[in-house]
Amino acid sequence: MAQSQMALKTFSLTNDIVEVSPQDEIYKYDAAADRQINNQAPWSSDPHHFKSCRISAVALIKMVIHARSGVPHEIMGLMQGKVVGSSLVIMDSFALPVQGTETRVNAANEANEYMVEYLESSKR
């Protein structure tokens, strides 16, 4: 087995990586269920409500690329997803046009406008 294959296998076993089919229920959006869980908001009364986090490969790749491109500055972005039971499901992520240092982040109006436009267009 090649060294890269061994590294991938070790990473997958260590982090409980599970491949999910694109037709899996996790990718289907149910507006009524989403509204119900957000109205109940069990995490507001139980700080340990979330037991796991599932991150799509695309979202993870986008986060890593953004993090690596930000060096030596701090970076900022948002993750987009949903709540399924006691899991957070991150289905997408996007970088914000913000530059930061250890003591200061300049999140100007353009970052706020970008967030609003991105979220609105992703609902369509």
XYZ file of C-alpha atoms in Angstrom:
124
model
C 0.000 0.000 0.000
C 1.375 3.434 -0.940
C 2.221 5.859 1.834
C -0.520 8.304 0.786
C -3.150 5.546 0.804
C -2.000 4.458 4.256
C -2.223 8.054 5.524
C -5.764 8.399 4.137
C -6.827 5.107 5.700
C -5.341 6.096 9.085
C -7.035 9.514 8.940
C -10.368 7.941 7.988
C -10.240 5.401 10.807
C -9.090 7.916 13.416
C -11.817 10.427 12.519
C -14.680 7.992 11.818
C -14.939 9.138 8.192
C -18.028 7.731 6.486
C -18.784 8.155 2.804
C -22.324 9.304 2.131
C -24.152 8.859 -1.149
C -25.375 12.090 -2.804
C -28.869 10.592 -2.697
C -28.667 10.222 1.093
C -31.384 11.785 3.254
C -28.828 14.073 4.881
C -28.819 16.304 1.783
C -32.587 16.675 1.547
C -34.060 19.866 2.940
C -37.272 19.640 4.947
C -38.523 23.148 5.714
C -41.050 21.954 8.329
C -38.455 19.885 10.226
C -35.966 22.760 10.058
C -38.529 25.219 11.408
C -39.507 22.790 14.179
C -35.953 22.151 15.443
C -35.107 25.856 15.286
C -38.270 26.749 17.250
C -37.500 24.115 19.892
C -33.807 25.139 20.061
C -32.769 22.393 22.507
C -29.183 23.729 22.432
C -30.265 26.891 24.248
C -31.069 24.938 27.422
C -28.428 22.195 27.015
C -24.914 23.438 26.176
C -23.884 19.818 25.458
C -26.752 19.123 23.038
C -24.539 18.632 19.990
C -22.640 15.350 20.083
C -21.190 15.279 16.570
C -20.522 17.376 13.514
C -20.697 16.108 9.940
C -18.795 18.142 7.369
C -19.140 17.652 3.633
C -15.910 17.111 1.718
C -16.576 20.203 -0.403
C -17.057 22.413 2.670
C -13.900 21.023 4.271
C -11.805 21.587 1.153
C -13.088 25.165 0.873
C -12.203 25.809 4.550
C -8.675 24.412 4.176
C -7.981 26.376 0.990
C -9.234 29.568 2.643
C -7.180 28.946 5.786
C -4.004 28.286 3.809
C -4.510 31.340 1.592
C -4.846 33.626 4.607
C -1.344 33.103 6.003
C -0.011 35.156 7.835
C -3.338 36.872 8.526
C -6.290 35.482 10.403
C -9.235 34.513 8.247
C -12.967 34.617 8.671
C -15.799 32.736 7.068
C -19.164 31.131 7.602
C -20.358 27.561 7.605
C -23.787 26.744 6.268
C -25.788 23.681 7.167
C -28.524 22.313 9.348
C -29.285 20.507 12.578
C -30.152 16.819 12.440
C -30.898 15.394 15.886
C -27.832 16.031 18.028
C -25.542 16.642 15.039
C -24.521 19.735 13.157
C -24.375 19.029 9.430
C -22.100 21.458 7.589
C -22.918 21.321 3.894
C -21.078 24.394 2.640
C -18.687 27.089 3.740
C -17.603 30.379 2.306
C -14.827 32.841 2.903
C -15.506 36.396 3.913
C -13.532 39.249 2.340
C -12.073 40.203 5.729
C -8.494 40.609 6.867
C -7.453 40.223 10.476
C -4.520 40.080 12.852
C -4.170 38.734 16.382
C -5.640 41.888 17.874
C -7.944 43.277 15.202
C -10.353 42.167 12.502
C -11.582 44.593 9.892
C -15.061 43.263 9.095
C -16.310 46.198 7.076
C -19.731 46.744 5.563
C -18.632 44.902 2.420
C -18.300 41.688 4.477
C -21.794 42.163 5.903
C -23.241 42.817 2.452
C -21.406 39.787 1.078
C -22.872 37.534 3.802
C -26.422 38.734 3.217
C -26.171 38.383 -0.577
C -24.596 34.931 -0.330
C -27.209 33.620 2.091
C -30.073 35.067 0.053
C -28.788 33.584 -3.202
C -28.204 30.179 -1.590
C -31.884 29.989 -0.556
C -32.942 30.070 -4.207
